[in-house]
Short mmCIF file of C-alpha atoms in Angstrom, two decimals:
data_model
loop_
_atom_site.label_atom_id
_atom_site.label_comp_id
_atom_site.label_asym_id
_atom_site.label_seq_id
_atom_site.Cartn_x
_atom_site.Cartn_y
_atom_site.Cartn_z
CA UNK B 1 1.50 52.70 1.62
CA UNK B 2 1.94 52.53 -2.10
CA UNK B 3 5.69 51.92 -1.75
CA UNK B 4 4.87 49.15 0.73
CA UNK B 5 2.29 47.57 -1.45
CA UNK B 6 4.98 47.98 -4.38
CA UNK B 7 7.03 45.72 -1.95
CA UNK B 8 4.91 43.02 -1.22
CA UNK B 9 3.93 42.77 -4.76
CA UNK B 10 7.67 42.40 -5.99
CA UNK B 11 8.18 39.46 -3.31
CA UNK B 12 5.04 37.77 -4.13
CA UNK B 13 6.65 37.98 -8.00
CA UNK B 14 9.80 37.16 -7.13
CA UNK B 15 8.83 34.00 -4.69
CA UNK B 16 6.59 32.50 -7.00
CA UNK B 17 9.34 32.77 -10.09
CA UNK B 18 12.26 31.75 -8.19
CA UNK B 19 9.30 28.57 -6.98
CA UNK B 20 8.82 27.84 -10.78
CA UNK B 21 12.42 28.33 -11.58
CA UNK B 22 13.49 25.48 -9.27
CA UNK B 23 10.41 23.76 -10.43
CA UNK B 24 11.71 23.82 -14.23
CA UNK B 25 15.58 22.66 -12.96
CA UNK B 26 14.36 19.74 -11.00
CA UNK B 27 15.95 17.50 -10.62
CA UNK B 28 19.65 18.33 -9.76
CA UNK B 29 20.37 15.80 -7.01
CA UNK B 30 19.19 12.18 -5.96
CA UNK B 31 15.34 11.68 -5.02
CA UNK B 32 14.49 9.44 -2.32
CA UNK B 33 12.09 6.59 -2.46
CA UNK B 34 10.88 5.52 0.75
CA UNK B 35 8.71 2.09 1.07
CA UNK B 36 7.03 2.01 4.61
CA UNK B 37 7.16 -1.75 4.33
CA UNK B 38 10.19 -4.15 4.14
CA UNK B 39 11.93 -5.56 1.04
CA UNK B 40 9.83 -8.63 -0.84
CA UNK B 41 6.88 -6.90 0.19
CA UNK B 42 4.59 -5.82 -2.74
CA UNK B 43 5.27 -2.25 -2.39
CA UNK B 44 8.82 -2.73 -2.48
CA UNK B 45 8.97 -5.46 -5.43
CA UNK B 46 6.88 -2.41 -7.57
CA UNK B 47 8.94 0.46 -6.14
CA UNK B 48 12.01 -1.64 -7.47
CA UNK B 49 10.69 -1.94 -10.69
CA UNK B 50 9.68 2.00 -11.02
CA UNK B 51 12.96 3.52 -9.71
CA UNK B 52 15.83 2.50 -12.01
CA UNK B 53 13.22 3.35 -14.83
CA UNK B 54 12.18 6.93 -12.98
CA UNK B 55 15.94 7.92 -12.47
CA UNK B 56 16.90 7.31 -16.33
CA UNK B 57 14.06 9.53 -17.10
CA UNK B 58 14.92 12.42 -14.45
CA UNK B 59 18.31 12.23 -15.23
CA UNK B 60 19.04 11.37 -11.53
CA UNK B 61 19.48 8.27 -8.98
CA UNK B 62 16.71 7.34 -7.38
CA UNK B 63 17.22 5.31 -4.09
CA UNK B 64 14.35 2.89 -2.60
CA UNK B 65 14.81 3.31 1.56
CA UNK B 66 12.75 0.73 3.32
CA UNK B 67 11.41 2.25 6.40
CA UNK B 68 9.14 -0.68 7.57
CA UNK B 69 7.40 -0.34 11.29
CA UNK B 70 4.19 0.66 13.27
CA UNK B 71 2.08 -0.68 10.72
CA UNK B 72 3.88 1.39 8.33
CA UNK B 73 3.08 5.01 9.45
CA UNK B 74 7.22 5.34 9.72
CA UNK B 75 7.81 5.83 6.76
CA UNK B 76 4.69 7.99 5.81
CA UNK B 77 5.40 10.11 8.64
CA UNK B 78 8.93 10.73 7.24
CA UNK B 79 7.74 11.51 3.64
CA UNK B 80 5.01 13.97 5.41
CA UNK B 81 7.49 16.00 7.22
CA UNK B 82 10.15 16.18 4.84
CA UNK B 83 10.60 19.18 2.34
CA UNK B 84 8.29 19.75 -0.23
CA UNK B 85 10.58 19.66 -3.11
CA UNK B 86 10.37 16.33 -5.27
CA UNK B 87 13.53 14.72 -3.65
CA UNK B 88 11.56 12.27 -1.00
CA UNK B 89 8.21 9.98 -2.10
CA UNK B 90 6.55 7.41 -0.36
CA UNK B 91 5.68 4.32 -2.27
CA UNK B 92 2.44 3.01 -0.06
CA UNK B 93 -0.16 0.40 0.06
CA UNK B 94 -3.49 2.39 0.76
CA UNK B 95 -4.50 0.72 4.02
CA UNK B 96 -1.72 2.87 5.60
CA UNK B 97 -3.30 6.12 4.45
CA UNK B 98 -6.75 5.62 4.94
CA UNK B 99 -7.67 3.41 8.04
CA UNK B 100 -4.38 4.18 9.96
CA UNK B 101 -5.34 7.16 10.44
CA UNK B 102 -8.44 6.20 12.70
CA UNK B 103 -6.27 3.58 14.37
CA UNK B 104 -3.61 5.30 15.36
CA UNK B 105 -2.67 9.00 16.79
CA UNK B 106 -0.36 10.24 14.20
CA UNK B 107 1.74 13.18 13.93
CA UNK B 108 0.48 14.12 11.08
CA UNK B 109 -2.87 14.41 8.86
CA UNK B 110 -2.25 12.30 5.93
CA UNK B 111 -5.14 13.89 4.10
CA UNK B 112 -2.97 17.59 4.56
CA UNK B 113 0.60 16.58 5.08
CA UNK B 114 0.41 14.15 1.37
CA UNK B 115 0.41 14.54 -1.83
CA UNK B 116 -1.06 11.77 -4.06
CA UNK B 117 0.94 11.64 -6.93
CA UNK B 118 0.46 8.41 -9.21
CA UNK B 119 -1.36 4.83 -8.45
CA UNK B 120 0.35 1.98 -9.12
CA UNK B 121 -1.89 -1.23 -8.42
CA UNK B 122 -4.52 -2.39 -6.70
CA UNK B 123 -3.89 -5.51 -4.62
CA UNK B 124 -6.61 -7.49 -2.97
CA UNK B 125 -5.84 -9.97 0.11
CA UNK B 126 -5.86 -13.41 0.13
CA UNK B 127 -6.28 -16.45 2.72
CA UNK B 128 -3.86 -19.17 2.61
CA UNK B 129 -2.71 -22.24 4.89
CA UNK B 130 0.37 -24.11 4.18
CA UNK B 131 -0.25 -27.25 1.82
CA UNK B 132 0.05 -29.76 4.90
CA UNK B 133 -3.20 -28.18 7.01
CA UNK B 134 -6.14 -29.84 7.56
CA UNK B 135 -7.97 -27.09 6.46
CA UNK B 136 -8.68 -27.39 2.68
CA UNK B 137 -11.57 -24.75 2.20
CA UNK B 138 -12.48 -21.56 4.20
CA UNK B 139 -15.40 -23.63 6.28
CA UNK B 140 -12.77 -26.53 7.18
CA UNK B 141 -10.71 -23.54 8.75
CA UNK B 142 -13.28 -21.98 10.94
CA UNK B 143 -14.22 -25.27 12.27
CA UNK B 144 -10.52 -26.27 12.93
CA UNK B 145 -10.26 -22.64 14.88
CA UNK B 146 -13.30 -23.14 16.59
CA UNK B 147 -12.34 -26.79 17.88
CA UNK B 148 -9.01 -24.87 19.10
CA UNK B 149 -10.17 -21.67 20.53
CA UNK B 150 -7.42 -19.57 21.01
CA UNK B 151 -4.77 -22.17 20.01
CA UNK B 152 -3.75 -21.48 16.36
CA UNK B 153 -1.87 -18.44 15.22
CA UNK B 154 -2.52 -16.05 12.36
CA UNK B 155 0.30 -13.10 11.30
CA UNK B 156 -0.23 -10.11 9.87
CA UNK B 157 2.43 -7.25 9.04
CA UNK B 158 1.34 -5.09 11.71
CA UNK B 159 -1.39 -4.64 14.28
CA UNK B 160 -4.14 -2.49 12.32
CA UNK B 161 -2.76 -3.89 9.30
CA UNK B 162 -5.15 -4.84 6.10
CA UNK B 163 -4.42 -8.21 6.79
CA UNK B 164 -4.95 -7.92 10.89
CA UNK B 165 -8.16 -6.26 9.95
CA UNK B 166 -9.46 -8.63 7.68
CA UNK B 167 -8.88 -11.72 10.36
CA UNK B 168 -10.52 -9.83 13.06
CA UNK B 169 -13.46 -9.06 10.70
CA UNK B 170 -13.57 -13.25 9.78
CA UNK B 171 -12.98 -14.31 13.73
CA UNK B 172 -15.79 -12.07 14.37
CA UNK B 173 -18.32 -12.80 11.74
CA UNK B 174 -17.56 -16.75 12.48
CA UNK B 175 -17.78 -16.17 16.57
CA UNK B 176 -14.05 -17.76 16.67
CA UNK B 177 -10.89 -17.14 18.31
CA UNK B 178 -7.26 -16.85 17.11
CA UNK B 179 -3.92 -15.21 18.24
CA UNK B 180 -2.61 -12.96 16.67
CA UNK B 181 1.26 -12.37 15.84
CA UNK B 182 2.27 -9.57 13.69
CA UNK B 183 5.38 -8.75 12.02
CA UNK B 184 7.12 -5.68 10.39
CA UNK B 185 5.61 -6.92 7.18
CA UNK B 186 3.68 -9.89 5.15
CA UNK B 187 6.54 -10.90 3.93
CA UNK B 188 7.82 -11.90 7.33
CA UNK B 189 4.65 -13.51 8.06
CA UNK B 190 4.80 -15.45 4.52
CA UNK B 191 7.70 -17.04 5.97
CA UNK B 192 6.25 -17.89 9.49
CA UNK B 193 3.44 -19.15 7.58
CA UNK B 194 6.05 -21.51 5.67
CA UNK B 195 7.98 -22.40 8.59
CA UNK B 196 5.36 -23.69 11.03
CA UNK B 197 4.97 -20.63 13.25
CA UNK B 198 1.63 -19.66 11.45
CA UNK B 199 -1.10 -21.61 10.78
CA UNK B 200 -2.88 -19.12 8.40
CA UNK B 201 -2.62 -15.84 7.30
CA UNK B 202 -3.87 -13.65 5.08
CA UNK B 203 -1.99 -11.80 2.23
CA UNK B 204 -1.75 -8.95 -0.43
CA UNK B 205 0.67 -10.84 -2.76
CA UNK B 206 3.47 -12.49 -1.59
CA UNK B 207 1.94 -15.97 -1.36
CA UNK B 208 1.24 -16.17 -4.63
CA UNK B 209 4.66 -17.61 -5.26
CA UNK B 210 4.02 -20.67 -2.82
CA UNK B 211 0.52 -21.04 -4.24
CA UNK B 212 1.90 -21.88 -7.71
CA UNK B 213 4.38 -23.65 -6.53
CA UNK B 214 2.41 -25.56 -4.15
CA UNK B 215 3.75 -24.66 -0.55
CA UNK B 216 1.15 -23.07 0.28
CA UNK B 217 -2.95 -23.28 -0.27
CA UNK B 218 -5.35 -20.47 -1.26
CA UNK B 219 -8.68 -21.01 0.28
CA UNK B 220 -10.29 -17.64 -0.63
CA UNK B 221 -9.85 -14.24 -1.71
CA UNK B 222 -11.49 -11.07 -0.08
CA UNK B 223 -12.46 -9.10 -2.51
CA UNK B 224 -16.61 -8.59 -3.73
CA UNK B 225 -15.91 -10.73 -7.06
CA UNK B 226 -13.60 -13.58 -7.70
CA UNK B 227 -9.95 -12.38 -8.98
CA UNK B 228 -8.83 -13.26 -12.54
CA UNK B 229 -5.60 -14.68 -11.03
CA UNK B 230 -7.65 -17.22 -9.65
CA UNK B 231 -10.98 -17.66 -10.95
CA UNK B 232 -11.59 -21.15 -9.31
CA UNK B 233 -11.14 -19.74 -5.76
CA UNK B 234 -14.32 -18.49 -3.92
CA UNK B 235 -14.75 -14.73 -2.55
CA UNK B 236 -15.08 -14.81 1.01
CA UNK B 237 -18.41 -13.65 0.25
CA UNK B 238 -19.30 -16.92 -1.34
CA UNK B 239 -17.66 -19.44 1.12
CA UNK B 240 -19.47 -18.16 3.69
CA UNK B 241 -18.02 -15.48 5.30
CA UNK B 242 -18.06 -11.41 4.33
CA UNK B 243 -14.76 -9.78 4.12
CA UNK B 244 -13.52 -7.26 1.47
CA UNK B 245 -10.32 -5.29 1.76
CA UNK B 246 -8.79 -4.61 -1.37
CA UNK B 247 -5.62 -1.81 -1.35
CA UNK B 248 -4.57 0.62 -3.53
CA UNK B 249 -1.49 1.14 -4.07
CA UNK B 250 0.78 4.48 -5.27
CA UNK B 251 3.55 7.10 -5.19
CA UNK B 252 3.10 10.75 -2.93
CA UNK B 253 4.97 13.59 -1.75
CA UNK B 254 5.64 16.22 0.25
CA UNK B 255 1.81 18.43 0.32
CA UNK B 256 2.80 21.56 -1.37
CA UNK B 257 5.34 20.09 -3.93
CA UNK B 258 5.34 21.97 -7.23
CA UNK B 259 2.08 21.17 -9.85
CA UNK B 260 5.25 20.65 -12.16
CA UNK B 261 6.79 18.52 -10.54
CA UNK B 262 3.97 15.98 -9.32
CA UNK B 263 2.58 16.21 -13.25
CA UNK B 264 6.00 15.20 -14.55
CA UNK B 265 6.18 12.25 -12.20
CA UNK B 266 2.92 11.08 -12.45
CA UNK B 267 3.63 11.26 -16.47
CA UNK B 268 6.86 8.75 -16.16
CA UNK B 269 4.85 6.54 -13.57
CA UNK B 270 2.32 6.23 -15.47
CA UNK B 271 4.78 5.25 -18.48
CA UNK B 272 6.49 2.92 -16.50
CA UNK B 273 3.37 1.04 -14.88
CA UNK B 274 2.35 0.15 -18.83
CA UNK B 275 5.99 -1.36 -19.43
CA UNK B 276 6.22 -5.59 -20.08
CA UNK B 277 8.54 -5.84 -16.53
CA UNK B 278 6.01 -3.97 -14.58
CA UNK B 279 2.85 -6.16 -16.02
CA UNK B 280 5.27 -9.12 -15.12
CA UNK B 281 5.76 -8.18 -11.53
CA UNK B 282 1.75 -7.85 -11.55
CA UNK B 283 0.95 -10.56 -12.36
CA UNK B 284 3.62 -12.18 -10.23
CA UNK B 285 1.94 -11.07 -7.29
CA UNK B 286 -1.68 -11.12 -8.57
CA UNK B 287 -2.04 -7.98 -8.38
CA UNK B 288 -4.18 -5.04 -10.90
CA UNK B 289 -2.31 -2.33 -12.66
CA UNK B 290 -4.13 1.27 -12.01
CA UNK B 291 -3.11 4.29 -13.60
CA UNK B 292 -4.71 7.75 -13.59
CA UNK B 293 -3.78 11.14 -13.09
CA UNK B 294 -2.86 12.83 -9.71
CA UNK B 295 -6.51 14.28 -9.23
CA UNK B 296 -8.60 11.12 -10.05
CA UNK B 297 -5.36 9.22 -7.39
CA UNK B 298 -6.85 11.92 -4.52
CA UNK B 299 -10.49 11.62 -5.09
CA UNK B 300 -9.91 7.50 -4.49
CA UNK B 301 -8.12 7.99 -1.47
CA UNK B 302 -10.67 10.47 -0.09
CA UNK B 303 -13.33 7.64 -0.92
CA UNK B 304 -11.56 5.29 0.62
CA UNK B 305 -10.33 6.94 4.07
CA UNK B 306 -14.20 8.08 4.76
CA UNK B 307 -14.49 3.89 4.23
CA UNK B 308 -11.76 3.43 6.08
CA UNK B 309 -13.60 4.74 9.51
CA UNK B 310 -16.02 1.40 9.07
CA UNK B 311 -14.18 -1.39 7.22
CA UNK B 312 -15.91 -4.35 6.08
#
């Protein structure tokens, strides 16, 4: 028994140094970033920024994959089954982590499978119409929908989507009817929006572009205060109509990757979210710059997936 127990100890030693010893090397190949949304999005315009910055720092490539679909739980699924190493992350907005998970039946548990690692930004959505529409505040759209029940189209970048959910929470509250058409992401739906297909939409980011350059018209944002990007706009709140879905945004990996490893990533993140390009990039897409340490990352997302089973 004693030689036995002699055994088991010398394993238990020897897993958990050879564990830290590949800990302390990393990294010695490429790391994967995976965005579960397509290019242009806002998760990918952020992850684009981070990478380059993150590789010079590791010493190694790393490569942004975009692995956009089902609302974005391809991609999360991939990072939540792959090795729990350091060499895949997920870049993510937060409504695929936390209300996802009571929309659809997953292969996974996000809340076992992932390991927050860094936030990156905090994104709020926003409800524009192209510059043309009759619709020049929030109450000029529901009254335009509800004169044409059923008849105009609203896009989101998925169903169960932040920006599906939102609609559905503003069709309902009005007593109003729309149809929906999603795509593989809001950028896709930006540019429905643009070309006719759309006649509103609502968006974490990528409009903001078209709103300053006048293509497109913000009527409201849904968020519980007005954003500093655009002070003059009204909450939905205050034009009439209660919706809030803001998103937090961040970097995860594998559950069970090395306490080394996810502190020395969150470290560079962190560096690299305070950097002039990254503000830039913010404030391109009116979006807010969070930072905060792995811990403080999971206790949000715990918050917000028990939310997430009742959005408002």
């Amino acid at each position: 028994m004693r030689s036995l127990a002699r055994c088991l100890i010398t394993a238990a030693f020897v897993s958990t140094f050879a564990t830290l010893a590949s800990a302390q090397a990393w990294p010695v190949k490429p790391i994967r970033l995976v965005v579960n949304l397509p290019p242009g999005t806002t998760a990918d315009l952020i992850a684009r920024v981070v990478a380059p910055r993150l590789g010079e720092a590791l010493g190694q490539p790393v490569l942004v994959e975009n692995r956009p679909g089902w609302a974005g739980n391809i991609g999360v699924e991939m990072v939540a089954k792959s090795a729990p190493d350091g060499y895949v992350l997920l870049h993510s907005s937060g409504t695929s982590l936390t209300i996802n998970p009571h929309l659809y039946k997953l292969n996974i548990d996000v809340a076992k499978d992932l390991e927050p690692v860094a936030p990156t930004m905090r994104t709020s959505i926003i409800l524009v119409v192209r510059q043309d529409s009759p619709a020049r505040n929030l109450a000029e759209l529901i009254a335009l929908v509800r004169a044409n029940p059923g008849k105009l189209n609203f896009g989101s970048a998925g169903a169960g989507s932040g920006m599906h959910i939102a609609t559905e929470l503003m069709l309902r509250d009005a007593k109003i009817q729309a149809t929906h058409v999603p795509y593989k992401g809001s950028a896709e739906a930006i540019t429905a929006l643009l070309g006719g297909q759309l006649d509103f939409t609502f968006d974490p980011g990528v409009a903001v572009p078209h709103i300053k350059a006048n293509r497109l018209r913000l009527l409201a944002v849904a968020r519980p205060t007005r954003s500093a990007f655009f002070p003059d706009t009204p909450t939905m709140a205050e034009a009439g109509t209660d919706v809030d879905m803001d998103s937090l945004f961040g970097f995860y990996s594998r559950a069970g990757t090395p306490r080394e490893i996810v502190t020395r990533l969150n470290r560079e993140i962190v560096r690299i979210m305070q950097t002039a390009e990254a503000a830039a990039t913010l404030t391109a897409i009116g979006a807010e710059m969070v930072t905060g340490s792995p811990e403080e990352f999971a206790a949000r997302q715990r918050r917000d997936r028990e939310r997430g089973q009742h959005p408002r």
